Short mmCIF file of N, CA and C in Angstrom, two decimals:
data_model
loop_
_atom_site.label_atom_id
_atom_site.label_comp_id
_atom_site.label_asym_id
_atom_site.label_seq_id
_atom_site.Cartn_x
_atom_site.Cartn_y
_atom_site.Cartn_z
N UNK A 568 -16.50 8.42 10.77
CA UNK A 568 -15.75 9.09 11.82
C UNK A 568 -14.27 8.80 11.66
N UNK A 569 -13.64 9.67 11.92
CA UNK A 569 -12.02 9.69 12.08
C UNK A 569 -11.59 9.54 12.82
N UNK A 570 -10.47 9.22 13.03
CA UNK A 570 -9.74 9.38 14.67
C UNK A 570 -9.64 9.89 14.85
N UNK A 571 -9.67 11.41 14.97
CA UNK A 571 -9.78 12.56 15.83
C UNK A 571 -11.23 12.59 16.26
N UNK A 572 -11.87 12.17 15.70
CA UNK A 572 -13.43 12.46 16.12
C UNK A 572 -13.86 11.75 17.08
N UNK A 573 -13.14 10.38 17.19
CA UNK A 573 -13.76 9.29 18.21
C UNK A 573 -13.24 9.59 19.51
N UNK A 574 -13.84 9.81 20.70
CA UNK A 574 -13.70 10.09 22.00
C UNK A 574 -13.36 8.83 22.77
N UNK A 575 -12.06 8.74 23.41
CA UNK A 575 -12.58 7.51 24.57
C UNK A 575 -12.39 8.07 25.85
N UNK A 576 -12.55 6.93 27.01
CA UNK A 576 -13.12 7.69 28.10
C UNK A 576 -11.61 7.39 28.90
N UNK A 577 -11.31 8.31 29.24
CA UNK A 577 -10.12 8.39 30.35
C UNK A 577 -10.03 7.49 31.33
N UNK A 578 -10.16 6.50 32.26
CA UNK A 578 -10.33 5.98 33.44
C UNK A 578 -9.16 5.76 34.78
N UNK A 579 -9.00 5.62 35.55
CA UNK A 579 -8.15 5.64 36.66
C UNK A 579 -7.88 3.97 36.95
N UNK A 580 -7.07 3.14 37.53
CA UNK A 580 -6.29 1.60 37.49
C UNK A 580 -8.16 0.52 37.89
N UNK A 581 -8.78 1.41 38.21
CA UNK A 581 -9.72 0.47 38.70
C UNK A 581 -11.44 0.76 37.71
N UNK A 582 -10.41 1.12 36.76
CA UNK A 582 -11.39 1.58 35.69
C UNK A 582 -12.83 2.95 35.91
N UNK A 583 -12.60 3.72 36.57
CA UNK A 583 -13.64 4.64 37.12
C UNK A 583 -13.43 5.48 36.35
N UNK A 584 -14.49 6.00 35.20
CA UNK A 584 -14.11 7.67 34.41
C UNK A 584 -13.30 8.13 34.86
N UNK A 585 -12.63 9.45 34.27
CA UNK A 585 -11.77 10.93 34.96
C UNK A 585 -12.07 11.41 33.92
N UNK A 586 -12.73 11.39 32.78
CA UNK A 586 -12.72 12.21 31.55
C UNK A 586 -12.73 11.65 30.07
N UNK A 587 -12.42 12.78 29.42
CA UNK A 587 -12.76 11.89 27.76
C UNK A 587 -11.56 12.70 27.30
N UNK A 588 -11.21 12.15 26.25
CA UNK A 588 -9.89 12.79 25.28
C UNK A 588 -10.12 12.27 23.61
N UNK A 589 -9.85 13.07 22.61
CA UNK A 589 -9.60 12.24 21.07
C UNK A 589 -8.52 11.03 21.68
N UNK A 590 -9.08 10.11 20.70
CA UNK A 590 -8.44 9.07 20.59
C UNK A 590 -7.08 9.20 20.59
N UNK A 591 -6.42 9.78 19.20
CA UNK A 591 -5.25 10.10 18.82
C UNK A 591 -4.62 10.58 19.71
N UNK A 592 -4.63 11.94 20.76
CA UNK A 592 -4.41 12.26 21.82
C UNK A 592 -4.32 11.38 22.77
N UNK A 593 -4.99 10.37 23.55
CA UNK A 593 -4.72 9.69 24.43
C UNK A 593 -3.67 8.86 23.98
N UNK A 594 -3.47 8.25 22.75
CA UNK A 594 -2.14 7.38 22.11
C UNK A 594 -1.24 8.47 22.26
N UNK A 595 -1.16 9.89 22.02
CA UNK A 595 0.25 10.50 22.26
C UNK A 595 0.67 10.85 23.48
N UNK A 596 -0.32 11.02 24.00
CA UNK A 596 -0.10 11.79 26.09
C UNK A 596 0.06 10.21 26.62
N UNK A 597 -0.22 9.28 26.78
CA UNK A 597 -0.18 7.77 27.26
C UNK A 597 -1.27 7.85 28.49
N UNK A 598 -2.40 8.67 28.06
CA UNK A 598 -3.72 8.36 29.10
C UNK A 598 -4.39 7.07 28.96
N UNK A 599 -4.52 6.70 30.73
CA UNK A 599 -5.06 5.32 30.12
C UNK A 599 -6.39 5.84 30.06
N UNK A 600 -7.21 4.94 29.02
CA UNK A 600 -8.30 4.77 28.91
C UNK A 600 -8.78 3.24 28.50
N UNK A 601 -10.31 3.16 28.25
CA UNK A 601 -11.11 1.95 28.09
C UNK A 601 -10.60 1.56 27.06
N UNK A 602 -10.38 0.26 26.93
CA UNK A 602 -10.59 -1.05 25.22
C UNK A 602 -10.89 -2.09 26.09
N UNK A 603 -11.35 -2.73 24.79
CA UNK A 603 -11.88 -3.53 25.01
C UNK A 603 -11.59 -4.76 23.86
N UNK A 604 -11.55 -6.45 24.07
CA UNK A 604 -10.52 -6.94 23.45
C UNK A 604 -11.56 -8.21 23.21
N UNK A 605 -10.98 -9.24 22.24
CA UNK A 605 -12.34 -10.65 22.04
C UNK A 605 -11.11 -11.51 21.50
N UNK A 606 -11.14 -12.54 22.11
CA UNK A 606 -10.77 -13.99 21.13
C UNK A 606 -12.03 -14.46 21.02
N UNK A 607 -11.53 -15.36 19.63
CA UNK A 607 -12.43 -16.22 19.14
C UNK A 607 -11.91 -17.76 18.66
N UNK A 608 -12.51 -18.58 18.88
CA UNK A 608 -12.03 -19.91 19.03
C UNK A 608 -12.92 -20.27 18.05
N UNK A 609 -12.85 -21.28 17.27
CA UNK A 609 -13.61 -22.29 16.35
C UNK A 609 -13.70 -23.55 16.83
N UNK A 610 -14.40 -24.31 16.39
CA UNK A 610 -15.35 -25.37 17.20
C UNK A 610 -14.31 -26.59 17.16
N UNK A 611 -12.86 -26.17 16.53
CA UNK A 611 -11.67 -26.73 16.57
C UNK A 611 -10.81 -26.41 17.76
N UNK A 612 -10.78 -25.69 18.39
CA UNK A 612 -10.41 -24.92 18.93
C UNK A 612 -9.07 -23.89 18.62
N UNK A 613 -8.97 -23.60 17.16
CA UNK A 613 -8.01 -22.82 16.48
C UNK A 613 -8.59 -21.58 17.26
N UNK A 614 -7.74 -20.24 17.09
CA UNK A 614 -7.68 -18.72 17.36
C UNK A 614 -7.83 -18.13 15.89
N UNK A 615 -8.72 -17.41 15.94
CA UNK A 615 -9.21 -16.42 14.84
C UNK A 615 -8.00 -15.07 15.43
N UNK A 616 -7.10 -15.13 14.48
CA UNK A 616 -6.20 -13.70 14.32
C UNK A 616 -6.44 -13.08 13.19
N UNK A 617 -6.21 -11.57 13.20
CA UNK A 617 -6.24 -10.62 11.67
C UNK A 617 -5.19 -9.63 11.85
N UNK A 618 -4.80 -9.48 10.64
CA UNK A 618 -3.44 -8.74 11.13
C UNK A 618 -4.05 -7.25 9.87
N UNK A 619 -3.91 -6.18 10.88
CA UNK A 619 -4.14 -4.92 10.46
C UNK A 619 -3.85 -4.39 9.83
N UNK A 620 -4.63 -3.93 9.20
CA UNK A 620 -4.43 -3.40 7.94
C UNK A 620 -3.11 -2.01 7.80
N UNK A 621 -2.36 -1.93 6.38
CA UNK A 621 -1.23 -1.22 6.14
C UNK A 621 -1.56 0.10 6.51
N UNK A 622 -2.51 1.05 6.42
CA UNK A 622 -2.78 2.02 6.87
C UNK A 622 -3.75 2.86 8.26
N UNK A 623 -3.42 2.02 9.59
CA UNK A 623 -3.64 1.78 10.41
C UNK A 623 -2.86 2.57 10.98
N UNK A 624 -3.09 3.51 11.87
CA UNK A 624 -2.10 4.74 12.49
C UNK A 624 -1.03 4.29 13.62
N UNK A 625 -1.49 3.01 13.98
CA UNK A 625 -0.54 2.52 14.68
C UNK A 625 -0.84 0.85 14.87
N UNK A 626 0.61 0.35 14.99
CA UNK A 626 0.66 -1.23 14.53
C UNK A 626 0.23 -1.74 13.57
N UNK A 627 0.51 -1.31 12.16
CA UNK A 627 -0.21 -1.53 11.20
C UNK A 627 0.84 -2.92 10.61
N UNK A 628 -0.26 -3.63 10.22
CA UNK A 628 0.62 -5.02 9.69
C UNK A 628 0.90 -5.88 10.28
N UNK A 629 0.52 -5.58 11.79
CA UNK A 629 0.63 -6.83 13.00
C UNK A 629 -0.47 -7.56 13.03
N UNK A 630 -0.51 -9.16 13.43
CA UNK A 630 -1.36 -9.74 13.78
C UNK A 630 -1.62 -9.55 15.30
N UNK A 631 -2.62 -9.72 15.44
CA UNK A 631 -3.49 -9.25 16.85
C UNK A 631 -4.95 -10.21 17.18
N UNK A 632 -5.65 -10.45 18.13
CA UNK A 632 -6.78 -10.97 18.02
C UNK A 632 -7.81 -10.94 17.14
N UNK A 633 -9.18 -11.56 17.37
CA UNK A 633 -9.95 -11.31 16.36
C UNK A 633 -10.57 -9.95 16.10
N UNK A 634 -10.45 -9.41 17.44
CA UNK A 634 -10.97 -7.61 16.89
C UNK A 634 -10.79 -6.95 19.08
N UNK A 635 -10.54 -5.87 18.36
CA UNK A 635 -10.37 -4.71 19.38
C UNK A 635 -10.82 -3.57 19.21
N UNK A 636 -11.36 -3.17 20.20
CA UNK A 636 -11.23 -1.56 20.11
C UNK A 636 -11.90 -0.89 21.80
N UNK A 637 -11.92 0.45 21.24
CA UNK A 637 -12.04 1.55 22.47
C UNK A 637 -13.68 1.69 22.40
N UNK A 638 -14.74 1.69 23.88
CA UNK A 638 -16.21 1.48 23.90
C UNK A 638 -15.88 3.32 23.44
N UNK A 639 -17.70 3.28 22.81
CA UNK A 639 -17.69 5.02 22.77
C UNK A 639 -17.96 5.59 23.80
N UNK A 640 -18.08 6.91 24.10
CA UNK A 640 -18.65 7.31 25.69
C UNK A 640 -20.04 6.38 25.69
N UNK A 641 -20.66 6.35 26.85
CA UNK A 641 -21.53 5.52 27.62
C UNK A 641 -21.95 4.42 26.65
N UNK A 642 -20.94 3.61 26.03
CA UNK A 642 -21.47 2.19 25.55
C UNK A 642 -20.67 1.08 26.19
N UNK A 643 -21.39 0.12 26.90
CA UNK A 643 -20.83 -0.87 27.47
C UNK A 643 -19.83 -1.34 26.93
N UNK A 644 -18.78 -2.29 27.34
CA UNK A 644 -17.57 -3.23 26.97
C UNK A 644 -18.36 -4.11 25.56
N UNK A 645 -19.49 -5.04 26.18
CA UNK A 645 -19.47 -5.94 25.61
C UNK A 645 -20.68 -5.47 23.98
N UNK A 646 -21.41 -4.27 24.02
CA UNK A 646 -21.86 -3.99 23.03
C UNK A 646 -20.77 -3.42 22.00
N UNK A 647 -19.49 -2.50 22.76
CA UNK A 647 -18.76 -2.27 22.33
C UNK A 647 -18.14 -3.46 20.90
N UNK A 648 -17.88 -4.07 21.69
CA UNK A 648 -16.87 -5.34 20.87
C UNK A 648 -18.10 -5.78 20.40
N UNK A 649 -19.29 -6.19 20.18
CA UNK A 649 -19.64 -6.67 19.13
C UNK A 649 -19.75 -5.79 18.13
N UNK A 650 -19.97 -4.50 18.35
CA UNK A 650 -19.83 -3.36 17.06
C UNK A 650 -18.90 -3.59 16.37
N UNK A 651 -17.81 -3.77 16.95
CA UNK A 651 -16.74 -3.56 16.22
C UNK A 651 -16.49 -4.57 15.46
N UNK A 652 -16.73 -5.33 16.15
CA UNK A 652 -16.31 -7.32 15.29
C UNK A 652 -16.88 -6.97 13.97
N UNK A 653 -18.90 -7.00 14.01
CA UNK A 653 -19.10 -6.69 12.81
C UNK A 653 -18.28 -5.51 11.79
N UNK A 654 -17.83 -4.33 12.26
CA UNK A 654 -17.37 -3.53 11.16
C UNK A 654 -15.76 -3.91 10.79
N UNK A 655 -15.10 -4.59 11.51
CA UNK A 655 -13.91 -5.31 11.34
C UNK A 655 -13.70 -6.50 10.65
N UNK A 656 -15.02 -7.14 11.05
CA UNK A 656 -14.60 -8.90 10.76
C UNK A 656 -15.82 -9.16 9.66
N UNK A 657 -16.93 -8.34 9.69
CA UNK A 657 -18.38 -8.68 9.10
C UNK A 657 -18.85 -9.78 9.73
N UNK A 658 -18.26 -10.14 11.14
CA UNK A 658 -19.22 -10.91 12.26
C UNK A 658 -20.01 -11.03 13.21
N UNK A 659 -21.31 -11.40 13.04
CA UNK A 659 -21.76 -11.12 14.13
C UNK A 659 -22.48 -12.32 15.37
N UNK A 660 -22.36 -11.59 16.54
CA UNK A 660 -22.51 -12.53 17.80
C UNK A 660 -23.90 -12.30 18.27
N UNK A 661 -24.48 -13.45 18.29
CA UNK A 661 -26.01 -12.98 19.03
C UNK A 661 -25.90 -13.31 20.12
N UNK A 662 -24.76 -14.21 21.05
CA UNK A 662 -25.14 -14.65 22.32
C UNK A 662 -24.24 -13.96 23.06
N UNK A 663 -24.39 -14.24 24.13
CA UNK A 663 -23.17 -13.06 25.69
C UNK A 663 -21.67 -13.66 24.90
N UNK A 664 -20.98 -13.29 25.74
CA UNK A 664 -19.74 -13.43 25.80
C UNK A 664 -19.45 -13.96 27.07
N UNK A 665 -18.20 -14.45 26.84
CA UNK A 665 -17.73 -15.24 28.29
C UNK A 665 -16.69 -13.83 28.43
N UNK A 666 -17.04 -13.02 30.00
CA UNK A 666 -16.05 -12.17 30.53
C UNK A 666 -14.62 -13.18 31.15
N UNK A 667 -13.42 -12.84 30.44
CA UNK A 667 -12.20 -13.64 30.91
C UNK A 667 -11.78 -13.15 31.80
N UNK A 668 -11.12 -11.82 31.70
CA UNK A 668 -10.69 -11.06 32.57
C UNK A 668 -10.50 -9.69 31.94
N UNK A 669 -9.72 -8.89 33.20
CA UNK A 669 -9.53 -7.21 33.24
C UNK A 669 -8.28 -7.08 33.68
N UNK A 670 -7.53 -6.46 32.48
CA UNK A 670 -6.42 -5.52 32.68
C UNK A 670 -5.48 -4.66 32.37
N UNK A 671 -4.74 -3.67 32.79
CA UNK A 671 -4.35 -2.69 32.51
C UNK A 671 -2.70 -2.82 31.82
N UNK A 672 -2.43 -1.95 31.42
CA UNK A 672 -0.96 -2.08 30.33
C UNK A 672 -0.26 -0.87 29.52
N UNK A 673 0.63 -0.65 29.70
CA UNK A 673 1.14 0.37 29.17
C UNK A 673 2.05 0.11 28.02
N UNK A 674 2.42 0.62 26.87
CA UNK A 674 3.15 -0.16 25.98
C UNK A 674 3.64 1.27 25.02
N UNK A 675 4.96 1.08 24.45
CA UNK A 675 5.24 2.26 23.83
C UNK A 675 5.49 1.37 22.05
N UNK A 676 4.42 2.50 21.20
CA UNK A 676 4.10 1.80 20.03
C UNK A 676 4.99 2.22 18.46
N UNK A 677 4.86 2.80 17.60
CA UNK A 677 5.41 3.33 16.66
C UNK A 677 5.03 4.39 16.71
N UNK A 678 5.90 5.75 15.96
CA UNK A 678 5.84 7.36 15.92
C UNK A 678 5.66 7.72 17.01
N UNK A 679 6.06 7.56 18.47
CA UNK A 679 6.03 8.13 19.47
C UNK A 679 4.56 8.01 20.14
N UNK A 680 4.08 6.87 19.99
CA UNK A 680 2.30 6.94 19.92
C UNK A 680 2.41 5.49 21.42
N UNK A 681 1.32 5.76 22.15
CA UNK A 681 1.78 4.58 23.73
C UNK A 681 0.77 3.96 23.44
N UNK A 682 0.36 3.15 24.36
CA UNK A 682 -1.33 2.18 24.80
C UNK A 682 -0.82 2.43 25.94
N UNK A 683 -2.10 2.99 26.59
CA UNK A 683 -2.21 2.81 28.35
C UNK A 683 -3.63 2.49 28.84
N UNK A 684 -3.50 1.79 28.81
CA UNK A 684 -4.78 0.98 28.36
C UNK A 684 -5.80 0.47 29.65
N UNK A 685 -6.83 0.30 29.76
CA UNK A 685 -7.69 -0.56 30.82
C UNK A 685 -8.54 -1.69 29.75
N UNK A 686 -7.65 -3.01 29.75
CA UNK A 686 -8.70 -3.70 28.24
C UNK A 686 -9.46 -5.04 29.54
N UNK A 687 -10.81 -4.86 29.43
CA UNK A 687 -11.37 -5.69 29.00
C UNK A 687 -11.38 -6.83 28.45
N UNK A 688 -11.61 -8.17 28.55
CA UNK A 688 -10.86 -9.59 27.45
C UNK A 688 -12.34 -10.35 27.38
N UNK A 689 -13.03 -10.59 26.36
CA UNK A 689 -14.08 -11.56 25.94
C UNK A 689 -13.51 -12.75 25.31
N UNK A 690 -14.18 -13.88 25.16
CA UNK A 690 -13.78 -14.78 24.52
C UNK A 690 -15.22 -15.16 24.13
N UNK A 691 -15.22 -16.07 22.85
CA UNK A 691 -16.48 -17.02 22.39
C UNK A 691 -16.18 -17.83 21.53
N UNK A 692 -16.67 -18.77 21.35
CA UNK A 692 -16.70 -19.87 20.20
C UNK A 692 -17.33 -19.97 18.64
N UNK A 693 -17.45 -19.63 17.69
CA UNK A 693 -17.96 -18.90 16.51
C UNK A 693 -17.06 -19.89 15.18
N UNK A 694 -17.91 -20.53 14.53
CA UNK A 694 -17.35 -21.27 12.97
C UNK A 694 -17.94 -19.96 12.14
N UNK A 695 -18.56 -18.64 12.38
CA UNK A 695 -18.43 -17.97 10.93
C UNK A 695 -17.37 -17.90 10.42
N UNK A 696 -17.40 -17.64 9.20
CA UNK A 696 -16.28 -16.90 8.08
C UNK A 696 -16.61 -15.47 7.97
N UNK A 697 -14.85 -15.16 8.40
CA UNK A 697 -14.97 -13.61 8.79
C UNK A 697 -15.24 -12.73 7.10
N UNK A 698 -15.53 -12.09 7.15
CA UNK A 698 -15.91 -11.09 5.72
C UNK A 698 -14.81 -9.75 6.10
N UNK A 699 -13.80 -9.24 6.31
CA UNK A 699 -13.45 -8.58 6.70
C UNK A 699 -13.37 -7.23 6.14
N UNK A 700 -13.12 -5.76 6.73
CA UNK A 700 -12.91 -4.38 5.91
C UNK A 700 -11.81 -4.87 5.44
N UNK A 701 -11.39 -3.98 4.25
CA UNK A 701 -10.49 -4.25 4.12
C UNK A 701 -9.62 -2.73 4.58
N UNK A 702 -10.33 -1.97 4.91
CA UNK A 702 -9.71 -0.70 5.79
C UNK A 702 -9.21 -1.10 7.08
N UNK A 703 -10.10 -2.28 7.60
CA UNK A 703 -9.23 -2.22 9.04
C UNK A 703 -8.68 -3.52 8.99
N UNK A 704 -8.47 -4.94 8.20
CA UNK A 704 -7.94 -6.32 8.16
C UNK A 704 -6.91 -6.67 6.83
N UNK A 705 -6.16 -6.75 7.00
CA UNK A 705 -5.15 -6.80 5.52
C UNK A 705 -5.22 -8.56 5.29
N UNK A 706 -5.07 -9.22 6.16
CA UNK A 706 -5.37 -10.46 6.15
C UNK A 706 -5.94 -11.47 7.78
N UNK A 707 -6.68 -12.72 7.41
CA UNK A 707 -6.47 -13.42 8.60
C UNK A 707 -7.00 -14.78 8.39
N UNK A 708 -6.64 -15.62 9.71
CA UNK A 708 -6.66 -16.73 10.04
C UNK A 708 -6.91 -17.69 11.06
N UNK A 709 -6.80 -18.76 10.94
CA UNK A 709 -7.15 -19.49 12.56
C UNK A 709 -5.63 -20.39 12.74
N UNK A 710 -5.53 -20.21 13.77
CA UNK A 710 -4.33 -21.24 13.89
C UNK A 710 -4.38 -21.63 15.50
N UNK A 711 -3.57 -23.18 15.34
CA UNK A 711 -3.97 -23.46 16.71
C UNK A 711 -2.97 -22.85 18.01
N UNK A 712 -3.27 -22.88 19.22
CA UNK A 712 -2.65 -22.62 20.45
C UNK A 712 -0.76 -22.95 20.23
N UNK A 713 -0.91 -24.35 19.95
CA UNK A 713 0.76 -24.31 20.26
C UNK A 713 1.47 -23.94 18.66
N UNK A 714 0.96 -23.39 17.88
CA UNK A 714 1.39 -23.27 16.54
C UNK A 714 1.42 -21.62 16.73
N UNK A 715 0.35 -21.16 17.39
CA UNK A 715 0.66 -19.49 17.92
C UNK A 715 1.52 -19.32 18.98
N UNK A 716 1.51 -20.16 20.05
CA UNK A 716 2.69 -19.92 20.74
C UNK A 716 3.97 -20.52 20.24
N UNK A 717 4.67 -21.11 19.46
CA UNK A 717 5.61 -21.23 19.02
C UNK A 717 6.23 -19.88 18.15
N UNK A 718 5.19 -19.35 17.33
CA UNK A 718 4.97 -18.38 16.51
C UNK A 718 5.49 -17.12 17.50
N UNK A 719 4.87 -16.71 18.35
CA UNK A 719 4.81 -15.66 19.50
C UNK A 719 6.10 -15.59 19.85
N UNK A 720 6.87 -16.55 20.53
CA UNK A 720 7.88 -16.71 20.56
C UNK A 720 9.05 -16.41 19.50
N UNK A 721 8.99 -17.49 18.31
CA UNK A 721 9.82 -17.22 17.71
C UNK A 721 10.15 -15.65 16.77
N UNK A 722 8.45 -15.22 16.53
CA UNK A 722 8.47 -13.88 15.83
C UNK A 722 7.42 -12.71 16.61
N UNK A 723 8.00 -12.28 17.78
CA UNK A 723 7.32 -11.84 18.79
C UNK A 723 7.04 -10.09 17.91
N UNK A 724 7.60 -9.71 17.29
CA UNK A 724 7.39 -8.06 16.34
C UNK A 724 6.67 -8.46 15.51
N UNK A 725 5.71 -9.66 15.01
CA UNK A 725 4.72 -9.79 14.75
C UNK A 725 3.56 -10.02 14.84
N UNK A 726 3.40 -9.47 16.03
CA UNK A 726 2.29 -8.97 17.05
C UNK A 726 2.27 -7.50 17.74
N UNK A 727 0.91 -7.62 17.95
CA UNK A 727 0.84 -6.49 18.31
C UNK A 727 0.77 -6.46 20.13
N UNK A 728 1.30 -5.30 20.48
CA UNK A 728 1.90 -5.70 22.37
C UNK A 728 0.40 -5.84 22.89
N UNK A 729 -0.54 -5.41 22.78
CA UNK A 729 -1.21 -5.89 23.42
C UNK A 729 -1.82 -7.67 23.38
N UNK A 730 -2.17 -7.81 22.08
CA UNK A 730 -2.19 -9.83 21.84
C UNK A 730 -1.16 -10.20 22.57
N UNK A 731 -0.06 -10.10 22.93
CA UNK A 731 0.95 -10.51 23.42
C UNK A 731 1.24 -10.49 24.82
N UNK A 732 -0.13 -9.56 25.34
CA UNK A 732 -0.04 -9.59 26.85
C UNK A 732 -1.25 -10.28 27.33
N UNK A 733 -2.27 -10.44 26.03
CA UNK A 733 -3.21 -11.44 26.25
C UNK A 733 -3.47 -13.10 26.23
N UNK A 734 -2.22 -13.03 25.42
CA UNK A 734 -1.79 -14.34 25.13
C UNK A 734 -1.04 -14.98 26.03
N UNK A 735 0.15 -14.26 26.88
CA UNK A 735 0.74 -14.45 28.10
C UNK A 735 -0.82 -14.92 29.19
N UNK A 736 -1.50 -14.01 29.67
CA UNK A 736 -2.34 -14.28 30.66
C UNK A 736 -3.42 -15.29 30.33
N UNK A 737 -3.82 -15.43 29.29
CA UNK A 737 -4.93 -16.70 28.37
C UNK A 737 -4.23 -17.93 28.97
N UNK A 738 -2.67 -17.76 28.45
CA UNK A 738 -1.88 -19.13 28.60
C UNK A 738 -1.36 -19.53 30.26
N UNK A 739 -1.47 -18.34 31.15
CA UNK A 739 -1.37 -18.26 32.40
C UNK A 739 -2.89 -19.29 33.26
N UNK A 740 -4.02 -18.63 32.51
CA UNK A 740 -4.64 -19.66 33.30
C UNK A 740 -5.23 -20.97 32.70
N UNK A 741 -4.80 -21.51 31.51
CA UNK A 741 -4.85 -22.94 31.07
C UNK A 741 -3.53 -23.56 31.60
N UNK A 742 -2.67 -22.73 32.58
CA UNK A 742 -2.02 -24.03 33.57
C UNK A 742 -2.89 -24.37 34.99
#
């Protein structure tokens, strides 16, 4: 499937359907719709980041969490993100996820393309070794909390705006 082919679902601030749109389309009109988002921690407690691959229609080359994406019409959040992990990361999760939180964001990206987003945030604990596409991961890594927030800080256009609004609120409630 292409990005024109993949549908996501439109939703209103409290996440309730209003409709479906191509993907690509909702990045150019700035409709929010569903994503859905995962950190992953190692039994170190490092952060599994991958930074996206060069031909990525938008934010390509940024590091970002361990995997993201948009549920298809009627597939839950959390089956969602494990689909994707595996076709992103070649990882897979057999147990729940810890739900972190829910929230919404608007962000203006490269080529005139937005996120308006309703994301979803999972977290879990996982020592696999990621196997990654190499269509959707150009590279990645684990690094720890204050070595990413120093990082964040000092080279904040090397991220992608949404990690960066997850990383703000992650670090909001470990005070």
């Amino acid at each position: 499937m292409n990005n024109e082919d993949i549908q996501v679902q439109l939703v209103d601030q409290n996440d309730n359907p209003i409709g479906q749109m191509e993907k690509l389309q909702a990045h150019i009109e700035a409709k929010m719709h569903r994503a859905v988002s995962l950190l992953i921690m190692n039994s170190k407690g490092e952060w599994l980041l991958h930074q996206r691959a060069e031909d990525k229609y938008h934010s390509p080359n940024l590091w970002t969490n361990a995997c993201c994406t948009h549920p298809l019409i009627g597939e839950n959040y959390e089956v969602a993100i494990k689909r994707r992990l595996i076709e992103e990361m070649g990882i897979e999760i057999k147990g729940e996820l810890k739900h972190e939180l829910d929230f919404t964001y608007f962000a203006k990206l490269n080529d005139n393309l937005f996120e308006h987003e309703y994301d979803r945030l999972f977290s879990t604990i996982c020592d696999q070794e990621p196997n990654p596409s190499p269509i959707e991961v150009k590279d990645w890594k684990y690094i720890s909390y204050e070595e990413l927030k120093k990082d964040i800080h000092n080279n904040p256009n090397n991220y992608t705006e949404w990690f960066k609004i997850i990383f703000s609120k992650i670090s909001d409630k470990r005070k």
